[in-house]
Structure formats: C-alpha cells, structure tokens
XYZ file of C-alpha atoms in Angstrom:
390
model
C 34.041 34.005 -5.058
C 31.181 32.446 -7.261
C 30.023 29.002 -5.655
C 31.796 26.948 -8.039
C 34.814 28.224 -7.762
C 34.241 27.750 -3.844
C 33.507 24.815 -4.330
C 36.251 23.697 -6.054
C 38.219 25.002 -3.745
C 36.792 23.669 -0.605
C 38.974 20.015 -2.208
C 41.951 20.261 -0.427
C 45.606 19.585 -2.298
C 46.994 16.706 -0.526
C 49.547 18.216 2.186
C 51.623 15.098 1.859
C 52.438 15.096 -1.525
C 51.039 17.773 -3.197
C 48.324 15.496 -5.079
C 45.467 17.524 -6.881
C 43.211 14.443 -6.144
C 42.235 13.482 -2.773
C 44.223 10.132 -2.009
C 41.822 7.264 -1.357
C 43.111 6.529 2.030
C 42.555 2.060 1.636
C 43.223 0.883 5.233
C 41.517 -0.161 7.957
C 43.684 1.221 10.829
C 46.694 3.765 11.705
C 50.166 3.273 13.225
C 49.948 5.631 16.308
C 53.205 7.178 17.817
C 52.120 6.027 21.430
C 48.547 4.338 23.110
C 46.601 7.334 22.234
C 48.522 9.417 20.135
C 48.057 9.628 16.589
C 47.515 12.239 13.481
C 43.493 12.476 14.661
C 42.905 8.926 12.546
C 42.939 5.818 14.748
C 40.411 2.955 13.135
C 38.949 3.491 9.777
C 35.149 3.410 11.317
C 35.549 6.038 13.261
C 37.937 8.299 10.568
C 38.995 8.453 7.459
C 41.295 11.137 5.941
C 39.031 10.483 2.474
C 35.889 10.096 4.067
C 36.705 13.153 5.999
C 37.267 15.613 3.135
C 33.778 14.500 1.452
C 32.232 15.418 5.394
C 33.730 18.459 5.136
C 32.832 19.300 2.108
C 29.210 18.334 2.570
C 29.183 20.503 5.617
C 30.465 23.813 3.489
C 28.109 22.599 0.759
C 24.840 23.118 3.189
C 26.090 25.496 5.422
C 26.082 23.758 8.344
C 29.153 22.596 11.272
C 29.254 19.019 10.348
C 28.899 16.710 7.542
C 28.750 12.644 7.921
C 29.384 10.002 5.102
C 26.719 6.659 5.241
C 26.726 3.510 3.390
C 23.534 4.853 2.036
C 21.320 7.451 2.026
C 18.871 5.266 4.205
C 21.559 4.826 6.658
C 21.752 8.350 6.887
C 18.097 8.659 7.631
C 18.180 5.839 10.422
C 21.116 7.821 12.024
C 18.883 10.683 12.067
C 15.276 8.521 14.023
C 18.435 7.102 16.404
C 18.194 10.654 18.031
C 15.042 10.229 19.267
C 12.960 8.069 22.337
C 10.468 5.463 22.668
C 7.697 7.565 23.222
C 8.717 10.290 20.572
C 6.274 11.112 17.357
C 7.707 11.977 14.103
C 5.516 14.365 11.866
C 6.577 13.568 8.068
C 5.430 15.081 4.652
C 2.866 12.506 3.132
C 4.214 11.673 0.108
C 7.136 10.478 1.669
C 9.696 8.423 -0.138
C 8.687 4.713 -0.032
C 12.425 3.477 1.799
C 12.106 6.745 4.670
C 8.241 5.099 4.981
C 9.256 1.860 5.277
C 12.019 2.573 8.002
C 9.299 4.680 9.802
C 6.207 2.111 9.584
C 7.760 -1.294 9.684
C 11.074 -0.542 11.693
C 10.874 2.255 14.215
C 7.108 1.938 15.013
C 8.141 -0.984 17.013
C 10.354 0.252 19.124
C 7.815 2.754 20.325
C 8.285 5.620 17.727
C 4.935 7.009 16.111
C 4.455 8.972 12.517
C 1.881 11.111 12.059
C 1.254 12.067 7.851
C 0.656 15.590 7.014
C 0.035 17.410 3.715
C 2.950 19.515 4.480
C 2.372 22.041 1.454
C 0.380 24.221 3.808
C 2.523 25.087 6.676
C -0.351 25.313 8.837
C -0.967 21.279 8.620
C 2.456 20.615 9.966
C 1.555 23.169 12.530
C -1.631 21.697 13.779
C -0.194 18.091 13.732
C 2.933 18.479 16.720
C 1.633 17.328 19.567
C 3.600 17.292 23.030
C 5.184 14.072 21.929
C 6.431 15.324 18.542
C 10.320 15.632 18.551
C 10.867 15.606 14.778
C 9.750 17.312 11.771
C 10.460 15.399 8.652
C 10.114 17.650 5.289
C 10.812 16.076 1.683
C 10.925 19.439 -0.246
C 10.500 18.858 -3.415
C 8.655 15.092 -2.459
C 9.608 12.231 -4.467
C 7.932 11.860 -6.958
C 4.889 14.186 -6.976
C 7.065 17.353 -6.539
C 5.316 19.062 -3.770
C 6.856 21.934 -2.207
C 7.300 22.907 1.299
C 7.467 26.396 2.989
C 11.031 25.445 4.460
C 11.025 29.361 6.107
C 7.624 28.537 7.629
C 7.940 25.119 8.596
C 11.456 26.093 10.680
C 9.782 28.755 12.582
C 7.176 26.598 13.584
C 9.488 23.965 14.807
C 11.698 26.517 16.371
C 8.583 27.606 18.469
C 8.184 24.274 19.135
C 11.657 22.969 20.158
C 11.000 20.365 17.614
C 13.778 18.806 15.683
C 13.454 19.690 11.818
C 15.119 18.070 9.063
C 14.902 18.499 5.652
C 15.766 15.522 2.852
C 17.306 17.785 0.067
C 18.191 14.993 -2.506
C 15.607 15.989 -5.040
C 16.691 20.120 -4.878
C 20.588 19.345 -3.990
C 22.702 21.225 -2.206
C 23.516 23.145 -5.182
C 20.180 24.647 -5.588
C 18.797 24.525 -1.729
C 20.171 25.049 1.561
C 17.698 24.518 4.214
C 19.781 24.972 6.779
C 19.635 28.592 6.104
C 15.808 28.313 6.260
C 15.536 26.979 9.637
C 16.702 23.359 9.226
C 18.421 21.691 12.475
C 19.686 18.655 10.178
C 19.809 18.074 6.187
C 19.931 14.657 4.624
C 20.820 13.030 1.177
C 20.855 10.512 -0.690
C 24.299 10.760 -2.122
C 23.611 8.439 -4.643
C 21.703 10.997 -6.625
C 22.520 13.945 -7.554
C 25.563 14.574 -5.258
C 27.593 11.760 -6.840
C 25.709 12.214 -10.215
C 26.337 9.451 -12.210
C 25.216 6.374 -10.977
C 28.113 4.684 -9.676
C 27.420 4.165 -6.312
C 24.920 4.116 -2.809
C 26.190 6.879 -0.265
C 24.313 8.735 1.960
C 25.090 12.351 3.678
C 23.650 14.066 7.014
C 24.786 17.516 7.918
C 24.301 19.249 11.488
C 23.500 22.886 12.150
C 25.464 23.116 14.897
C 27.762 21.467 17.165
C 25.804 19.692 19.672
C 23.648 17.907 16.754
C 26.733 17.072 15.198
C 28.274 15.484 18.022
C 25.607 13.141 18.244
C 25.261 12.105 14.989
C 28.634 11.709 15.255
C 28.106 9.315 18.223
C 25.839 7.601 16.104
C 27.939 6.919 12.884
C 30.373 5.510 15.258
C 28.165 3.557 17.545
C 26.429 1.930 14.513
C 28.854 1.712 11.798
C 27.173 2.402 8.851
C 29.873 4.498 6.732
C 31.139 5.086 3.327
C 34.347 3.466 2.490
C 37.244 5.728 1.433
C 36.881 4.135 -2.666
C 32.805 5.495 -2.345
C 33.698 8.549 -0.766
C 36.364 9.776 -3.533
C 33.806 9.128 -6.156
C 31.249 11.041 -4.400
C 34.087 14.198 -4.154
C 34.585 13.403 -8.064
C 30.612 13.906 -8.112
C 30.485 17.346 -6.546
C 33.019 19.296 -8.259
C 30.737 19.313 -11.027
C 27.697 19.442 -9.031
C 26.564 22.799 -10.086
C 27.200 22.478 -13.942
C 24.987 19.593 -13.986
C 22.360 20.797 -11.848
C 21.940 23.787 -14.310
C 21.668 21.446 -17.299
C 19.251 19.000 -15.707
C 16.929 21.715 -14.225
C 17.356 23.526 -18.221
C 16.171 20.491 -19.872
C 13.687 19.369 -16.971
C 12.250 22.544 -17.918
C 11.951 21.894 -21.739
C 10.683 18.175 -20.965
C 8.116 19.318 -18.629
C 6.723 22.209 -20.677
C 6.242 19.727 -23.706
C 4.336 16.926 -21.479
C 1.805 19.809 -20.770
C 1.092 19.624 -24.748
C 0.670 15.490 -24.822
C -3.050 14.190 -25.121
C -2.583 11.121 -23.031
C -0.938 13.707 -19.788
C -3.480 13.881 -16.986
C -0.829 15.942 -14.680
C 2.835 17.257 -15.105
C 4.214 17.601 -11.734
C 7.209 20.267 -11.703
C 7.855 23.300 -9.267
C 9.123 25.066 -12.770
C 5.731 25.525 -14.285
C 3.670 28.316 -13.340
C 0.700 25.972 -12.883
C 2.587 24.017 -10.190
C 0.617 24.654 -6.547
C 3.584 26.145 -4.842
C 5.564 27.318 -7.717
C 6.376 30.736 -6.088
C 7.589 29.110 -2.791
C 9.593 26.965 -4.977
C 11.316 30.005 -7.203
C 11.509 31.507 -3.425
C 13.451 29.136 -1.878
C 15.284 27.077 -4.821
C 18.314 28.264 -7.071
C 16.910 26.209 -9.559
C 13.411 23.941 -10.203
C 15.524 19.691 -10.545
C 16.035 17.696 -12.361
C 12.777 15.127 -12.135
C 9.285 15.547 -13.847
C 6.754 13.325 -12.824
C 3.149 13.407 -14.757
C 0.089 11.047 -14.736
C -2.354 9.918 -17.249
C -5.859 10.740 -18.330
C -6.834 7.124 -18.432
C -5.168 6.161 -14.559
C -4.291 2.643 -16.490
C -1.015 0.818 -15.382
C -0.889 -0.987 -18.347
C -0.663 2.371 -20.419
C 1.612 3.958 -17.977
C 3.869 0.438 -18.262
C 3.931 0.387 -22.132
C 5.712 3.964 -22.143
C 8.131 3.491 -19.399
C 9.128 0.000 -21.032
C 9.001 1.850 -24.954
C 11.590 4.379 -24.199
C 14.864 4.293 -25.769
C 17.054 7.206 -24.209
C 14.896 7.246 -20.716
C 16.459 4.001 -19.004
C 13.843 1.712 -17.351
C 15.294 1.751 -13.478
C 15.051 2.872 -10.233
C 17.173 5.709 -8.707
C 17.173 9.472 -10.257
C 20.087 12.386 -10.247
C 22.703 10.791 -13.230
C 23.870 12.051 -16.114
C 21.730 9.512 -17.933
C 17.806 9.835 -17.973
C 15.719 7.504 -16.414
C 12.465 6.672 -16.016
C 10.502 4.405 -13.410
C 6.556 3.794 -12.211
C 6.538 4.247 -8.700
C 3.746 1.808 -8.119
C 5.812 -0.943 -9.222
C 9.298 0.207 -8.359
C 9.977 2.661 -5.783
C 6.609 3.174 -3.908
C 5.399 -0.370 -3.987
C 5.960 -0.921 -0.259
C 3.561 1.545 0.326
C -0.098 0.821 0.706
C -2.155 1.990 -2.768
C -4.607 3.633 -0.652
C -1.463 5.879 0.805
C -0.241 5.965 -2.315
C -3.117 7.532 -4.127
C -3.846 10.074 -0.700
C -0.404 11.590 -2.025
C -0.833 11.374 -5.523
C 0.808 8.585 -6.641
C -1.520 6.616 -9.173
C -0.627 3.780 -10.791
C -0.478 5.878 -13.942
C 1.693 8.175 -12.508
C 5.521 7.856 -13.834
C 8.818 9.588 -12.990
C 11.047 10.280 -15.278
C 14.716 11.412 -14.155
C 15.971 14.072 -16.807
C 19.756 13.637 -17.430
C 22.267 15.724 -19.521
C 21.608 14.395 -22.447
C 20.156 16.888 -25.487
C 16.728 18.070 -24.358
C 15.267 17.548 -27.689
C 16.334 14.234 -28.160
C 14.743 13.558 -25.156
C 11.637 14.735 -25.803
C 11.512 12.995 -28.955
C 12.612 10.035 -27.455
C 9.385 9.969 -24.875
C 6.882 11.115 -28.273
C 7.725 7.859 -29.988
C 7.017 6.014 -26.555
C 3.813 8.071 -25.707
C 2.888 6.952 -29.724
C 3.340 3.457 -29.559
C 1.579 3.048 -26.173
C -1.061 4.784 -28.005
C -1.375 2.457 -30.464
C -0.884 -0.291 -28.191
C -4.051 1.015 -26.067
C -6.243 0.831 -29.684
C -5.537 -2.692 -30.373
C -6.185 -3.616 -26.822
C -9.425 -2.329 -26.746
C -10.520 -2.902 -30.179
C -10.712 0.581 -30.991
C-alpha cells in the first residue's frame, strides 16, 4: 500500500464500539479488576488509550519502536538532554532553533551539560567536534529558519563510529517527507504543533525511539517527569496526520512557486530553500527528502530591520506570528520573534540578520500568495523612499 493509505490505516476502529474516530479517552484514572490488574491503563500520566494511538502512530510514521506524546515540542526535547550526565557534551547544528538553544545555554549548562556549535552542513565539522565527552549529536535538518541541510546518512555513521547518541529534529521536513531514522538516527523529535497537527490549534510535542532500549527510557522519562499531551490534544493531533501527506505536497508545491518568485524581487538579498538549485546542499536535500517544506526564508539587500519590519507587518494573507506548519501562511522576523533569545552575534554566525524573515507557506492559492507579499515588498519600498528622502 501507498503511504497514505497506510497511514490511514495505521488509526485504529475503536474495538469497543466500532467508532471510526478514536474516542478521546477524558479521565484521569482506571477501575482495575484487582491491585494490579487492569486493561494495560492504570493513571492517565502514565497511559492513555488516546494518547496511545497518536504514540503509535508516530512510531509507524518514522519508522521507529516507540513513539511518545509531550505537552510540547520543547518538552519533548528536554526528555531527550534527561538521557544524558553531568559531564556529557552535546554537539548541535548552529543555527539551532532559539527555544532548543535556550534549554541548552541557560538550563542544562548548569547542571554540568556542555554544547559545542558546529556548521553541521559539512559532515566533517560534526566529525571533528565529538570529543570523548560528547554523548549527543543534535541535527536540525532543514534548520529553522535559514534552511540548511544536513548529510543525515553521513552524520549517523559518524555517530555510530562514535557510540554517540544522534537525534534528528524533523519538524521543518515532517515525517511525511523525512525519516531519519532510516538514515542512522537513534531518536527523532517534533514539534507537533507544526506540521504534524497542521493547523494551528494546539502545542504538542513527539519523540520516537529506534529501538527498544531508547524507548524504554524515554519512556521512564515521560513518566518520571510528567510532561504529556492530554487525550483532547492528542485526538487533534491524530485529526492532523491523516491528512499529513496531502498537505505536505501542497505546501512544498507552493513553497516552491513562492520561493522561485522571491529570487526575481529587487529588495531579496538571499532566498533560503533546499528546492532551488542554488541552495548549498540542494542535492543532499532532493537525496534525502520526499519533498523540499513548506518554509522560505530570504534576507534583504539593505540588512535594515526597519525594511524587513514594514513587509512582515504589510502583508495581508501572510499572518504576522510566530509558529510555522498550518494551513494558513505566516510570516515572522526571527530577530524579534523566534530567535531573539539568542545573542545577535550568534545570530548573524548562522545567518540570521535582522533583515532576514520567514515566511510559513500555507495551502492557500500560490498566486495569491505571491501577490499578496508584491504589494507588501511595494509599499515597504515606498516606505524606505520617504524615510530617506529619496
């Protein structure tokens, strides 16, 4: 079978009462027929017949043994550091996604846990970075938001020689349209929020273990820490993916269209996409992804923020907000929304300027779209002339 009808198919019919829908199991515990014996659900923390589906699911989705449900997609990435040791080093893509840096820098650092940033589009840095106390890899592949690519294949053998954790956040690709477990990856992560659940709706997060011994711990961990989705989040999230791969082909289609007309503005500096041919790592991209995303990111020639802010806030069907992966396009300027916790000097290492802007490229028509971000791009234009005089 085609993966959407196996995917469709991976949504159980309830065994109870034949529902179609996966009942939203609302309680917080279950009557058990002795001390000890139950139907494999005892508290809600630790199980959930809802939650459960959406792990299982998530598991098939990636390929791996085990899926886990989080609050958020942060909480997912905390459950992942809570494998490691005081003493351990984590080697992470630079342009790392501002929350994941955050967590890193200002949470685990303290308790003895160092990070070590690496320009992780050449294998061969990631390589040269593990040291004897590195236990983790940490790959973003594509990055938020520049769009840099990763040599997943690579990357795993080198971790694999290593005995080095790897995981891979696959938010930005989806599961849809990347599986890095099947490229070496010991653990995936998303933010479920995104593209997974698709329209906007909620904050859910999702890590899924390669095999059994990973997933037992981050089992340990969901349960030790108590960070999950509730059974209300995790039906929407199983509404999300069983259209998951008809609306990753239309937002990768029109991504494609939006990013091929940025490369004809005046004002662009850089389109970022792993779709265009120009893109550094475009055939490790087309090598490793079913299909390019959904996001576009570009910068302009004059690195003003004031220009940048005058488009994102003139935009009429791109939404001025934070998050990415919903039906609706957005758009956002990272050095003011989703990056500013990270220094500017970091910032502009990776290649976010304060010109730079995402945009998140829903399912709406691709033309109207691109007309939409024309009339933006011509009255910021016309707001830079009056500004200077000109």
């Amino acid at each position: 079978m085609k993966e959407q009808t196996q995917l469709l198919n991976y949504i159980p019919v309830d065994e109870l009462t034949g529902s179609i829908s996966v009942p939203i199991y609302q309680t917080s515990t279950f009557v058990q027929e002795a001390p000890g014996v139950h139907k494999g659900f005892d508290y809600a923390r630790s199980n959930n017949p809802t939650r459960k589906v959406l792990e299982d699911l998530s598991a098939r989705l990636e390929n791996g043994t085990h899926g886990f449900a989080f609050s958020s997609g942060l909480a997912a990435i905390d459950a992942v550091v809570k494998l490691l040791s005081a003493g351990d080093e984590i080697i992470a893509v630079d342009d790392i996604y501002g929350g994941a840096f955050r967590l890193f820098t200002h949470v685990y650092e303290k308790f003895g846990i160092s990070v070590k940033y690496v320009d992780a589009t050449d294998a061969q840095n990631v390589a040269h970075a593990i040291s004897d106390k590195t236990a983790l890899i940490w790959i973003e592949s594509p990055t938020n938001p520049t769009l840099k690519i990763s040599d997943l294949r690579a990357i795993g053998k080198i971790a694999k020689a290593n005995n080095v954790l790897f995981c891979v956040d696959n938010t930005f690709a989806s599961s849809i349209a990347q599986k890095p477990i099947d490229f070496g990856a010991d653990l995936v992560v998303h933010s479920a929020t995104k593209y997974i659940s698709g329209h906007s709706d909620l904050i859910a997060g999702l890590v899924i273990a390669a095999n059994e011994a990973l997933g037992a711990k981050i089992k340990f961990i969901q349960n030790a820490s108590g960070a999950i989705l509730g059974p209300f989040d995790s039906w929407l999230v199983i509404r999300g993916i069983e259209t998951l791969s008809l609306r990753i082909r239309q937002h990768a289609e029109n991504a494609q269209k939006i990013a091929e007309y940025l490369q004809t503005e005046e004002l662009i500096g850089n389109v970022y996409y792993p779709g265009l041919p120009t893109h550094h790592n475009h055939a490790i991209a087309k090598s490793q992804q079913k299909y390019f995303g959904g996001v576009v990111a570009f910068d302009l020639k004059l690195d003003d923020k004031a220009l940048a802010a005058a488009i994102v806030s003139n935009t009429k069907l791109f939404k001025l907000a934070e998050s990415l992966g919903g039906v609706k396009s957005l758009c956002c300027l990272p050095c003011e929304m989703t990056h500013k916790s990270i220094p500017r000097e970091k910032r502009y290492t990776s290649g976010v300027t304060d010109s730079l802007i995402r945009l998140s490229v829903g399912l709406e028509d691709a033309d109207d779209l691109i007309d939409d971000l024309r009339e933006a791009f011509a009255v910021a234009k016309e707001s830079a002339l009056i500004t200077t005089g000109a």
